PDB file of C-alpha atoms in Angstrom:
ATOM      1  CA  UNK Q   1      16.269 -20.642  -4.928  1.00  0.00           C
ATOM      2  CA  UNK Q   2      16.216 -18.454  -1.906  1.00  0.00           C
ATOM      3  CA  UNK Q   3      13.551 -15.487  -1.799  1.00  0.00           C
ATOM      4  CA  UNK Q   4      14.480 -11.573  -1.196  1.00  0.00           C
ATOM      5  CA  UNK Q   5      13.874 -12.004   2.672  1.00  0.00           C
ATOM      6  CA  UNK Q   6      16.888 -14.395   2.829  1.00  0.00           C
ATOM      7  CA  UNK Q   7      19.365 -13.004   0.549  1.00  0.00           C
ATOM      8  CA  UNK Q   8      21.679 -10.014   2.544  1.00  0.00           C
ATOM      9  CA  UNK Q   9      21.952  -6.875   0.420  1.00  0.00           C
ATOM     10  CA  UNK Q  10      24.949  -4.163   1.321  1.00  0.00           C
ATOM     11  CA  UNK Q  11      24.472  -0.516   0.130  1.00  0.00           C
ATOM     12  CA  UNK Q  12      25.691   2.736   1.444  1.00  0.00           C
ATOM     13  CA  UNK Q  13      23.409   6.019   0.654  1.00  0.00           C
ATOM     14  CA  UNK Q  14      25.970   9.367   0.016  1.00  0.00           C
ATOM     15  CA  UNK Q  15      28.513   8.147   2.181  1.00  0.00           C
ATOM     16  CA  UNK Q  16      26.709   8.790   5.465  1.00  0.00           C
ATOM     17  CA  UNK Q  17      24.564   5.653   5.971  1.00  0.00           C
ATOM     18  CA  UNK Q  18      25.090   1.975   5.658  1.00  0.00           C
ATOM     19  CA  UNK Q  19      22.250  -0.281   4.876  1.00  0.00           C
ATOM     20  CA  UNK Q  20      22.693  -4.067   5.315  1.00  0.00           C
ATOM     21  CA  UNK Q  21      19.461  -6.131   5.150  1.00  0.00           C
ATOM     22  CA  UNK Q  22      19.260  -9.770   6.623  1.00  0.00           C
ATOM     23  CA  UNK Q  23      16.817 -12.048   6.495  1.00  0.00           C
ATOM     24  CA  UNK Q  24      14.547  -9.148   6.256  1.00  0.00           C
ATOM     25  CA  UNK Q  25      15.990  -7.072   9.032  1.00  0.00           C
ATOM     26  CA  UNK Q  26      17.527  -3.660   7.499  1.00  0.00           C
ATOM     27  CA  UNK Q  27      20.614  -2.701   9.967  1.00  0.00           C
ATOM     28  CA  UNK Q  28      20.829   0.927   9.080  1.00  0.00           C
ATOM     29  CA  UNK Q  29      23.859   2.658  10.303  1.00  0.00           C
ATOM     30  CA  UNK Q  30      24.885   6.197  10.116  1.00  0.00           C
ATOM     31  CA  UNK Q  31      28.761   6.331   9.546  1.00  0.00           C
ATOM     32  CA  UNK Q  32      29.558   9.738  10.021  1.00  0.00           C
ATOM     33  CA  UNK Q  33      31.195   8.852  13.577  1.00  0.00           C
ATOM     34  CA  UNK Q  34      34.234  11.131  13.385  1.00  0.00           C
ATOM     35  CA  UNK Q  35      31.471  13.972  13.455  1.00  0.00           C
ATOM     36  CA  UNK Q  36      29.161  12.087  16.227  1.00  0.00           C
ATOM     37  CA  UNK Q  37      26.781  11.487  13.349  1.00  0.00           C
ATOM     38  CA  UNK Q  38      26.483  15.101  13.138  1.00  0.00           C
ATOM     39  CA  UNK Q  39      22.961  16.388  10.476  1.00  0.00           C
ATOM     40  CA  UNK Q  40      24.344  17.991   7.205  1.00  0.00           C
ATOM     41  CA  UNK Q  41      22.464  18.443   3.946  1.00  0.00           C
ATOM     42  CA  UNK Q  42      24.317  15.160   3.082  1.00  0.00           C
ATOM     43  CA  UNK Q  43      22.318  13.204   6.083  1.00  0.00           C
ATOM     44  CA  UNK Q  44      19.454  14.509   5.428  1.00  0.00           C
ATOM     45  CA  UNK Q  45      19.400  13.902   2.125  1.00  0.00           C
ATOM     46  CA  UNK Q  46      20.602  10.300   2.938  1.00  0.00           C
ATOM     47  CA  UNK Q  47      17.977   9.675   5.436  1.00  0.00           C
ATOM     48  CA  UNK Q  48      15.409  11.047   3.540  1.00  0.00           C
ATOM     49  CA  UNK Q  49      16.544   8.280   0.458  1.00  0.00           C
ATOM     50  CA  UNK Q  50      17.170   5.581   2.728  1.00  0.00           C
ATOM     51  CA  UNK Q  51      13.735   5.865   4.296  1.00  0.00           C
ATOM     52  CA  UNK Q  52      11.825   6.157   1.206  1.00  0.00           C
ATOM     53  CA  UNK Q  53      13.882   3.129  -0.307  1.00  0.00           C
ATOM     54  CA  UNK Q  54      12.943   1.067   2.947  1.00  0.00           C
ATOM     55  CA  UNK Q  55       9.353   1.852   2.269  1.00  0.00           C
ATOM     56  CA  UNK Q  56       9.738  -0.019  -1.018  1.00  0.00           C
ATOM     57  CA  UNK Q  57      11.128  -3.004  -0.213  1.00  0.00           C
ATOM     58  CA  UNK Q  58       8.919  -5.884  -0.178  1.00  0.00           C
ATOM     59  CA  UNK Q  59      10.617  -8.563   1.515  1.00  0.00           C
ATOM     60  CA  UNK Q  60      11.246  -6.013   4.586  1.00  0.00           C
ATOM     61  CA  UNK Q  61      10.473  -7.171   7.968  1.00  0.00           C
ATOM     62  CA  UNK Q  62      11.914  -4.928  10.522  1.00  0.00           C
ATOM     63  CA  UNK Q  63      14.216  -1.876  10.852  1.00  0.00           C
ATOM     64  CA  UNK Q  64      17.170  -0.976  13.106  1.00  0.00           C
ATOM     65  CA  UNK Q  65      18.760   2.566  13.595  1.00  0.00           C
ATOM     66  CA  UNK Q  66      21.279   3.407  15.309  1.00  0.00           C
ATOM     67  CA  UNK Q  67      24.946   5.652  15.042  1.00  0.00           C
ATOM     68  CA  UNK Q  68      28.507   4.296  14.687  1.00  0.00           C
ATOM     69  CA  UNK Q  69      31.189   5.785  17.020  1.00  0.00           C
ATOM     70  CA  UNK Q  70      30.686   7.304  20.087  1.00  0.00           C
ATOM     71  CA  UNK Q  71      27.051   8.821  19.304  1.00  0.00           C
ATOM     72  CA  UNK Q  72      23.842   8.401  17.924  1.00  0.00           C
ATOM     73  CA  UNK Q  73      23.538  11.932  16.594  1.00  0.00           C
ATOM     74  CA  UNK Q  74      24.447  15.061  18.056  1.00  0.00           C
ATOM     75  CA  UNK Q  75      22.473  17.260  15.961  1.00  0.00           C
ATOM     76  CA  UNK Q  76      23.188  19.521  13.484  1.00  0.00           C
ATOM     77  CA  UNK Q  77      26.799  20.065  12.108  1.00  0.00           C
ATOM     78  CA  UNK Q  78      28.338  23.087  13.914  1.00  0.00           C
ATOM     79  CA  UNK Q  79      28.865  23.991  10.664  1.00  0.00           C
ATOM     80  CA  UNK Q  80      25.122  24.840  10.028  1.00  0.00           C
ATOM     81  CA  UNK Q  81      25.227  27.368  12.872  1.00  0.00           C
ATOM     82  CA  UNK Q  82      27.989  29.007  11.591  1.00  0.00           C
ATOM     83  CA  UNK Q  83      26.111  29.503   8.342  1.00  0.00           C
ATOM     84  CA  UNK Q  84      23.479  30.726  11.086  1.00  0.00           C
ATOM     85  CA  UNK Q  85      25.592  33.399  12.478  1.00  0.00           C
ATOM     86  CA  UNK Q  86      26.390  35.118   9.175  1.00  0.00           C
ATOM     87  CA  UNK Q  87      23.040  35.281   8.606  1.00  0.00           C
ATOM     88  CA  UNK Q  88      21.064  37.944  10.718  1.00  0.00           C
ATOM     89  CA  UNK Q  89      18.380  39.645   8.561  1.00  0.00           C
ATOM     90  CA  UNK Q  90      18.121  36.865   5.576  1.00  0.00           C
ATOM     91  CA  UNK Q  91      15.042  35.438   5.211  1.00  0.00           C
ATOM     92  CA  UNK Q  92      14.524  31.611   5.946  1.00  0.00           C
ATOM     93  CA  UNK Q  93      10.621  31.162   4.939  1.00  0.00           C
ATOM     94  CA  UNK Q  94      11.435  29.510   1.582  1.00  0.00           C
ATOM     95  CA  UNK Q  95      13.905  27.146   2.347  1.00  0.00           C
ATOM     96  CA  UNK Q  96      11.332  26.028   5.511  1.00  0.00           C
ATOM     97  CA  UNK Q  97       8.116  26.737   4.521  1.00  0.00           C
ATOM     98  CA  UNK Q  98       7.148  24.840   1.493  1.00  0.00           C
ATOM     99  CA  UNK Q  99       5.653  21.092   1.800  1.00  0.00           C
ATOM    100  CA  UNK Q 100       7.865  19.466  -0.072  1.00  0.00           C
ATOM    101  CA  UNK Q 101       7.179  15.913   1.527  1.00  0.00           C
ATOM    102  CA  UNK Q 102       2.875  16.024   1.976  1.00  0.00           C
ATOM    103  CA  UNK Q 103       2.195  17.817   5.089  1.00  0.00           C
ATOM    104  CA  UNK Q 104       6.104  18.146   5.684  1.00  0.00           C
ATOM    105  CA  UNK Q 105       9.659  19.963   4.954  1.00  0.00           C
ATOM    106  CA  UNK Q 106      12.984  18.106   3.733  1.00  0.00           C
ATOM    107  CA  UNK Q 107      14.177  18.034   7.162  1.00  0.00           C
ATOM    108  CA  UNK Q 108      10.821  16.937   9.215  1.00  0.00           C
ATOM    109  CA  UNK Q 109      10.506  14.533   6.399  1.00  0.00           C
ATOM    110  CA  UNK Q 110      14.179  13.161   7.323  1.00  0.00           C
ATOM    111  CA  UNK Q 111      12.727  11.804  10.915  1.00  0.00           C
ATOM    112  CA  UNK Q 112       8.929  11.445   9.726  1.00  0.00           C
ATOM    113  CA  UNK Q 113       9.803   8.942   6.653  1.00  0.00           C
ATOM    114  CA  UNK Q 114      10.548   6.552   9.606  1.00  0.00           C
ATOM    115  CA  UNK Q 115       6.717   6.195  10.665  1.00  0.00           C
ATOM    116  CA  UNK Q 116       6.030   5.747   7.178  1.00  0.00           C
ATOM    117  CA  UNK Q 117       8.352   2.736   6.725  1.00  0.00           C
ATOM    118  CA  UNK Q 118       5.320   0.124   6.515  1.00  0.00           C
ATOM    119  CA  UNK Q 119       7.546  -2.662   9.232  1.00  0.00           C
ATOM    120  CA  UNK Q 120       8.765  -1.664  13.299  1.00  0.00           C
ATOM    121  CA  UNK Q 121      11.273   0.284  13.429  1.00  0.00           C
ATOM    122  CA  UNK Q 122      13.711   0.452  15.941  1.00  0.00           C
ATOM    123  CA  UNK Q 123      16.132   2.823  17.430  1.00  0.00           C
ATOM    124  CA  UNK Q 124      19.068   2.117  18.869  1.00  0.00           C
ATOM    125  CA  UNK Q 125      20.447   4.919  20.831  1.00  0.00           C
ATOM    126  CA  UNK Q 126      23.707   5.415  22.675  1.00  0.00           C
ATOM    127  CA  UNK Q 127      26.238   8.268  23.596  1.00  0.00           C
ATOM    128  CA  UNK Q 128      24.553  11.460  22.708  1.00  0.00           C
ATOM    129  CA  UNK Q 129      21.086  12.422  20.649  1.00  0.00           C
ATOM    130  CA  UNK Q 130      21.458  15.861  20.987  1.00  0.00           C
ATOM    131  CA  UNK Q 131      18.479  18.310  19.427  1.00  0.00           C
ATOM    132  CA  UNK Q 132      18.069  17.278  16.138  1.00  0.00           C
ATOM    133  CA  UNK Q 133      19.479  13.872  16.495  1.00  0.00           C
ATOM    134  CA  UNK Q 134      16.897  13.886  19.923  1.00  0.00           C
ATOM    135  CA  UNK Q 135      14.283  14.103  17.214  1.00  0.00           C
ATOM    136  CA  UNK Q 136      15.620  11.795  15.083  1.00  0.00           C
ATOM    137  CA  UNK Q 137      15.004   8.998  17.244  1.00  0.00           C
ATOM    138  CA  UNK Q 138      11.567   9.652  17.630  1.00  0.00           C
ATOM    139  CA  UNK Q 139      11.044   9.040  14.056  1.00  0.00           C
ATOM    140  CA  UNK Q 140      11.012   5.167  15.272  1.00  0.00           C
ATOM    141  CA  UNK Q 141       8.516   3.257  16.621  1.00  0.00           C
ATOM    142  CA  UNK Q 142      10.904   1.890  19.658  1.00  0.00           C
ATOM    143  CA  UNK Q 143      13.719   2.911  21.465  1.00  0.00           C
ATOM    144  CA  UNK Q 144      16.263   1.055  22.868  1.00  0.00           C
ATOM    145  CA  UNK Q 145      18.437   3.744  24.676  1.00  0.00           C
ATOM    146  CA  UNK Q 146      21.746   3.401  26.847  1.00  0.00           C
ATOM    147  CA  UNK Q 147      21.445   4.618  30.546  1.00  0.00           C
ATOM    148  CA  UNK Q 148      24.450   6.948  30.382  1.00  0.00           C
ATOM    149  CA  UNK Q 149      23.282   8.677  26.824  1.00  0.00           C
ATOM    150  CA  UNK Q 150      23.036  12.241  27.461  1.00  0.00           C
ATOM    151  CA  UNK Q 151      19.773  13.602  25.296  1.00  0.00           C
ATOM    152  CA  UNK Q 152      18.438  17.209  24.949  1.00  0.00           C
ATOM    153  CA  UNK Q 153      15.725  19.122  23.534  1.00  0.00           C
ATOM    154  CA  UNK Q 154      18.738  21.150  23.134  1.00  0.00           C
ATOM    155  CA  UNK Q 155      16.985  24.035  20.385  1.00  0.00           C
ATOM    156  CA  UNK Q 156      16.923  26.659  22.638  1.00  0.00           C
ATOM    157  CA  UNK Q 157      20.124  27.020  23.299  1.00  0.00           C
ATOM    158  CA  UNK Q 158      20.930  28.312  19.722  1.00  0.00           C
ATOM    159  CA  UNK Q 159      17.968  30.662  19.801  1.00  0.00           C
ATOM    160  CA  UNK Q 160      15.876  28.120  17.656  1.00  0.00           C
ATOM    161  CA  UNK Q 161      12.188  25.716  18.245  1.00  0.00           C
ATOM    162  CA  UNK Q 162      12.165  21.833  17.932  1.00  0.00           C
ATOM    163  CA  UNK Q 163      11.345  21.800  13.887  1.00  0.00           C
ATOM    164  CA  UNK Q 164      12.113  17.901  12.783  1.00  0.00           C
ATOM    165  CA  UNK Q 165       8.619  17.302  14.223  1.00  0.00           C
ATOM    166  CA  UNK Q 166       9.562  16.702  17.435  1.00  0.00           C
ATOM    167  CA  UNK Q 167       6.861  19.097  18.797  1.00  0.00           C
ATOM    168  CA  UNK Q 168       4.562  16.303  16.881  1.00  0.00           C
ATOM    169  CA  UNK Q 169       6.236  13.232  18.094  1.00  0.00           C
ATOM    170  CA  UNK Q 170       6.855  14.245  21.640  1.00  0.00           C
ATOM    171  CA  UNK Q 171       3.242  14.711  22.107  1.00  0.00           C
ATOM    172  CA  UNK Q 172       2.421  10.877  21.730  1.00  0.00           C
ATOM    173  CA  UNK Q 173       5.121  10.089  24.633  1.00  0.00           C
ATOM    174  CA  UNK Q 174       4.925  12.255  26.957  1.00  0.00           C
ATOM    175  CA  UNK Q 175       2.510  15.027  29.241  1.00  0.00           C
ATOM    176  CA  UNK Q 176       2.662  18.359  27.596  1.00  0.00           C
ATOM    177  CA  UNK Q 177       4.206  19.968  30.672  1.00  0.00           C
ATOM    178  CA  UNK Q 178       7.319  17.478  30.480  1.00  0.00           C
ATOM    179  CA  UNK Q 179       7.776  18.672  27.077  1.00  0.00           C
ATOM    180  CA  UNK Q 180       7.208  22.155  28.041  1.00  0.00           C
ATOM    181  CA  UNK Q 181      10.247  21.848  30.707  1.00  0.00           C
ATOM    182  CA  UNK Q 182      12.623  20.065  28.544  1.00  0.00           C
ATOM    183  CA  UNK Q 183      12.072  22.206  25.843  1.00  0.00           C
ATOM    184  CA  UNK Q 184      11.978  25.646  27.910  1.00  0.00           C
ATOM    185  CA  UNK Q 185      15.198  24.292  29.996  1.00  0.00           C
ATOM    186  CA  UNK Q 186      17.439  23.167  26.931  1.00  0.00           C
ATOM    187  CA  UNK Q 187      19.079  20.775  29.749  1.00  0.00           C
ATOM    188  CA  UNK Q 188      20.847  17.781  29.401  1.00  0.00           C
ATOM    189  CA  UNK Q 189      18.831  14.229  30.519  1.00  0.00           C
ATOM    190  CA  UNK Q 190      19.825  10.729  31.086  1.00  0.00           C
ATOM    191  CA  UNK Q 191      18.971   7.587  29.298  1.00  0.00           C
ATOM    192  CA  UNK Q 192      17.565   6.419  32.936  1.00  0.00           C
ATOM    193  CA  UNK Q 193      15.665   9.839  33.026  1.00  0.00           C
ATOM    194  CA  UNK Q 194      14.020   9.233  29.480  1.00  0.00           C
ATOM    195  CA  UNK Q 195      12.901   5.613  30.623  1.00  0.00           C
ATOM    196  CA  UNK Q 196      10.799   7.532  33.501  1.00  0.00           C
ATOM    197  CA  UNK Q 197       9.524  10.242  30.870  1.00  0.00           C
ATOM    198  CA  UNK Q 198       8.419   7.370  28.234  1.00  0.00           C
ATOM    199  CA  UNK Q 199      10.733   8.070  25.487  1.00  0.00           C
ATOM    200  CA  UNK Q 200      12.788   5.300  26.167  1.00  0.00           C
ATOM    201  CA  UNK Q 201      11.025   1.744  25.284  1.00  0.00           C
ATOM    202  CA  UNK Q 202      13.547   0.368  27.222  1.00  0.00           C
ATOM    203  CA  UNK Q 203      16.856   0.678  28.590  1.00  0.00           C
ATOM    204  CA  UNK Q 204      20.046  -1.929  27.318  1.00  0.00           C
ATOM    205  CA  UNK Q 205      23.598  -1.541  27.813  1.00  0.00           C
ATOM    206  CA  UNK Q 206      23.757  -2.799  24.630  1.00  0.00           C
ATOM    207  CA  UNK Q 207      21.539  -0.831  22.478  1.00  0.00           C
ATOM    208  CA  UNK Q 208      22.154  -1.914  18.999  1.00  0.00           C
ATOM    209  CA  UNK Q 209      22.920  -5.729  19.595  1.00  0.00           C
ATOM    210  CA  UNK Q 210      19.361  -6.207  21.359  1.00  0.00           C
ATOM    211  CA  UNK Q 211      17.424  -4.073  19.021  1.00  0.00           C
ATOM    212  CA  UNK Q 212      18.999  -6.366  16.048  1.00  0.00           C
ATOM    213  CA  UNK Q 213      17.807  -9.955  17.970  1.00  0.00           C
ATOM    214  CA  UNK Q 214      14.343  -8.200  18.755  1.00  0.00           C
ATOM    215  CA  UNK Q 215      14.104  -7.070  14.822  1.00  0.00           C
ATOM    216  CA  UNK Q 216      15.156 -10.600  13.833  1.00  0.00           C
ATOM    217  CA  UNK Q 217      12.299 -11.927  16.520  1.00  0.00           C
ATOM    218  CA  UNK Q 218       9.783  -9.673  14.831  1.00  0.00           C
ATOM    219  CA  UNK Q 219      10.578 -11.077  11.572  1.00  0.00           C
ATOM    220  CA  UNK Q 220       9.596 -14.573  12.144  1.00  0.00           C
ATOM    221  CA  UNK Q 221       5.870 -13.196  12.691  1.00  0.00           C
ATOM    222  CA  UNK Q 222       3.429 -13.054  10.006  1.00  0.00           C
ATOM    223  CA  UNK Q 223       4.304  -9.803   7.495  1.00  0.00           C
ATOM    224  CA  UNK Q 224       1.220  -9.477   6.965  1.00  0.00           C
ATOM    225  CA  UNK Q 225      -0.286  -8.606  10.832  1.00  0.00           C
ATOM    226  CA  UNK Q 226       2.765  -6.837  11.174  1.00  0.00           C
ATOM    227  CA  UNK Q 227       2.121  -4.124   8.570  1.00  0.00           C
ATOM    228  CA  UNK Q 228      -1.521  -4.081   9.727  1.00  0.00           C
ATOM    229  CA  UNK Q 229      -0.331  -3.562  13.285  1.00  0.00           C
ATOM    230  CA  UNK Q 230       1.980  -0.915  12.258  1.00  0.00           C
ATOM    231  CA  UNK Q 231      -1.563   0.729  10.396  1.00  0.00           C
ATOM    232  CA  UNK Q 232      -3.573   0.774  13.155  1.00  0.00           C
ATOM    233  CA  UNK Q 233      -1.209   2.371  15.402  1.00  0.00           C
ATOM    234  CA  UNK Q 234      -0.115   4.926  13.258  1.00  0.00           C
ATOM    235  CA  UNK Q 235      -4.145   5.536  12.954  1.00  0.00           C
ATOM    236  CA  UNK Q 236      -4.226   5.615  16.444  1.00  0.00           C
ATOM    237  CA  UNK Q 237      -1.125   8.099  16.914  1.00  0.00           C
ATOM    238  CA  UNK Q 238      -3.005  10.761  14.493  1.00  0.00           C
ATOM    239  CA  UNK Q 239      -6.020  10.825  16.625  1.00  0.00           C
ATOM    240  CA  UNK Q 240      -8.249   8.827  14.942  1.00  0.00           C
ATOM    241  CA  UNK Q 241     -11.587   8.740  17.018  1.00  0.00           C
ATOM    242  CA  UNK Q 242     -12.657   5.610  18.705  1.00  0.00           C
ATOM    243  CA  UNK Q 243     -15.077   4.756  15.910  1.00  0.00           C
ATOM    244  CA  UNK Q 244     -12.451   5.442  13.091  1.00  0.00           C
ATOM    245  CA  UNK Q 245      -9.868   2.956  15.195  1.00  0.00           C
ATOM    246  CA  UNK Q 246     -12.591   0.385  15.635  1.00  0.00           C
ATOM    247  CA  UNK Q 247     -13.716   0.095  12.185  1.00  0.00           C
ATOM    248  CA  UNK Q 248     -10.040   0.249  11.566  1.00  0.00           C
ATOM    249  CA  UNK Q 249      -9.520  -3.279  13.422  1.00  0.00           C
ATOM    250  CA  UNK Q 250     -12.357  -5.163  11.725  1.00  0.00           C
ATOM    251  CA  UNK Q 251     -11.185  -4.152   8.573  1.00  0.00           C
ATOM    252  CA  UNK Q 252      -7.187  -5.063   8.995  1.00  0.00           C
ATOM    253  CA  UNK Q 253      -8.583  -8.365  10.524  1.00  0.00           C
ATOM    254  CA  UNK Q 254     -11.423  -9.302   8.044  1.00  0.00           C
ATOM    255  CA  UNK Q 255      -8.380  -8.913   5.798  1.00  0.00           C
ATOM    256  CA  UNK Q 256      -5.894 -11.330   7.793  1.00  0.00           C
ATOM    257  CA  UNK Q 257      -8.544 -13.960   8.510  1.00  0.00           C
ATOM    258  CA  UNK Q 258      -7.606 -16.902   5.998  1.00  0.00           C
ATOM    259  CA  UNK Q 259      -5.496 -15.027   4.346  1.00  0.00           C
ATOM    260  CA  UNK Q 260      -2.234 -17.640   3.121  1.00  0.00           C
ATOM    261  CA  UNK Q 261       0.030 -16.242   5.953  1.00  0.00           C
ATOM    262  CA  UNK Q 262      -2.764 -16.231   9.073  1.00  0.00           C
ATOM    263  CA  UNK Q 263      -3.133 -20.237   8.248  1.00  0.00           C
ATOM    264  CA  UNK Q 264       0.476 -20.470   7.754  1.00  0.00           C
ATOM    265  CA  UNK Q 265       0.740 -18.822  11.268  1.00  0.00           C
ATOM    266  CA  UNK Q 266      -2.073 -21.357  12.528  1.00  0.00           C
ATOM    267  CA  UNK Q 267      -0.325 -24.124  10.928  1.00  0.00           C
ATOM    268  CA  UNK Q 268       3.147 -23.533  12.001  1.00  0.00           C
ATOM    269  CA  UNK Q 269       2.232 -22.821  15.571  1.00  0.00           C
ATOM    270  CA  UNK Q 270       0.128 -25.988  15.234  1.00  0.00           C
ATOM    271  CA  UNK Q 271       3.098 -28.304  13.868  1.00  0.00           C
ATOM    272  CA  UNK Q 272       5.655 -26.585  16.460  1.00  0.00           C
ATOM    273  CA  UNK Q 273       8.198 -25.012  12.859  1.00  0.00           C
ATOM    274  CA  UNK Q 274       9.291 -22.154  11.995  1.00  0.00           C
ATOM    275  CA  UNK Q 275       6.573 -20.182   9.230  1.00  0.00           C
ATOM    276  CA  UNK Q 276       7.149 -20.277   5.707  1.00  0.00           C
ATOM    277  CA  UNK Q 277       5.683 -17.013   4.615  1.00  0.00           C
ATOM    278  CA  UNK Q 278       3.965 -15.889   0.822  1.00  0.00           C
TER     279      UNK Q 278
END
C-alpha cells in the first residue's frame, strides 16, 4: 500500500492556484497568467487557503511557488487601483487594521502563511514580481529568481507603503539603507541586481524546473530535522537572543537523537539506500 508521501494529489483553490503534490513535494502554481498573476481578493483568498492547507498536510516535504505565463506576479490587479481612485476621503482603517490572522491582516497573512508552512519553501521567480507580488516572494524561505526578471518595491509609485510585510521580510535580507533606496526610488531592478542585494538565493535560467529537483532533493532528508531546521530559523529570523536560539538547538536535537527517523538516517547512510521514513 503506498503512504500519503507517494501518492500525487491534484487540486485547484478558486480558480487561481494549482496544487499538485508529489512524492511530498507540493508544486503550487498560480494560473492567473493572462493577468501576469495579477493579486485580487480571489488570490488572496486562494493563497491564504492554500497556505493554511499546506500547513496541514502531514506527509509534506517541501514547497514550490512560482507563476504560470509570462510572470510571477505583478502585483495588485489594476483593477484595485481603480477602486483606489474613486475613493479619496473613505476611510480604509477597518478593512486594514484588524488582526485577523494573529499579529497579521488578510493580505500580510497571504505572503506570511508561507513561513508558517512547517517544510522549505521555495520560490520560483521569473518575468516580473512587481510590488505586491515583490512581497510575495519573500513569503518563502528561498528564491530561485531569473536574471532578466524585472522586480520593484514598486508602492510608491501609487502613493502607497510596502504593507504584505515586506517592510518585515526585507529586513532579514538586506541593510536597511538598501531597503530605504528601493523603497524611496520605486525603480525597477534586475534578477542579477537582487542576487547582489541578497534577495535572490540564487540565480537559474530555469527557475521553476531547478527549484522542483532541489524540493524533491530536500525530500529524501529526514522530515523530522527538516521541520526542526525550519523552527530554529524561523526563531532565529524573529530575533530570538543568543540564549533563546541555543537552548532552542539542544532542545530540537535532544528530540531528533534516536528518534525512528535519525537511526533510519544513520542506517540508510550506513547501508548506502535510499531512507524509509515513519
Amino acid at each position: 500500500m503506498r503512504n500519503e508521501t507517494e501518492q500525487e494529489q491534484v487540486f485547484e483553490v478558486g480558480n487561481r492556484l494549482r496544487v499538485q503534490i508529489n512524492a511530498g513535494v507540493a508544486d503550487v502554481l498560480m494560473v492567473r497568467g493572462e493577468k501576469m498573476n495579477a493579486l485580487d481578493q480571489a488570490m488572496f483568498d486562494a493563497l491564504i487557503e492554500t497556505g493554511e492547507r499546506l500547513c496541514e498536510h502531514p506527509g509534506l516535504r517541501a514547497v514550490v511557488f512560482s507563476g504560470e505565463g509570462k510572470a510571477f506576479c505583478a502585483g495588485l490587479d489594476m483593477g484595485r487601483f481603480q477602486g483606489m481612485a474613486a475613493s479619496e476621503g473613505q476611510s480604509h482603517e477597518l478593512r486594514l487594521m484588524p488582526r485577523v490572522y494573529g499579529n497579521a491582516n488578510a493580505p500580510q497573512h497571504a505572503v506570511l502563511v508561507w513561513r508558517k508552512i512547517p517544510v522549505p519553501v521555495i520560490a520560483a521567480v521569473h518575468g516580473v514580481a512587481l510590488g505586491g507580488g515583490f512581497q510575495l516572494m519573500l513569503g518563502a524561505d528561498m528564491r530561485l529568481i531569473e536574471p532578466q526578471t524585472k522586480l520593484s518595491v514598486m508602492e510608491i509609485k501609487w502613493g502607497l507603503v510596502p504593507d504584505m510585510g515586506g517592510v518585515a521580510l526585507m529586513r532579514r535580507l538586506m541593510r536597511s539603507d538598501q531597503i530605504r533606496e528601493l523603497t524611496y526610488s520605486g525603480r525597477v531592478f534586475s534578477g542579477q541586481e537582487a542576487l547582489q542585494l541578497g534577495l535572490a538565493t540564487k540565480l537559474s535560467d530555469e527557475p521553476r524546473s531547478e527549484a522542483l529537483a532541489m524540493a524533491h532533493e530536500m525530500a529524501l532528508r529526514s522530515p523530522d530535522a527538516m521541520r526542526a531546521a525550519k523552527r530554529l530559523y524561523a526563531l532565529a529570523d524573529d530575533r530570538a537572543s543568543e540564549a533563546e536560539l541555543l537552548l532552542a538547538e539542544s532542545r530540537e536535537q535532544a528530540g531528533l537523537l534516536g528518534s525512528a527517523n535519525q537511526v533510519e538516517s544513520v542506517r540508510a547512510n550506513l547501508e548506502k539506500r535510499n531512507p524509509v521514513w515513519r
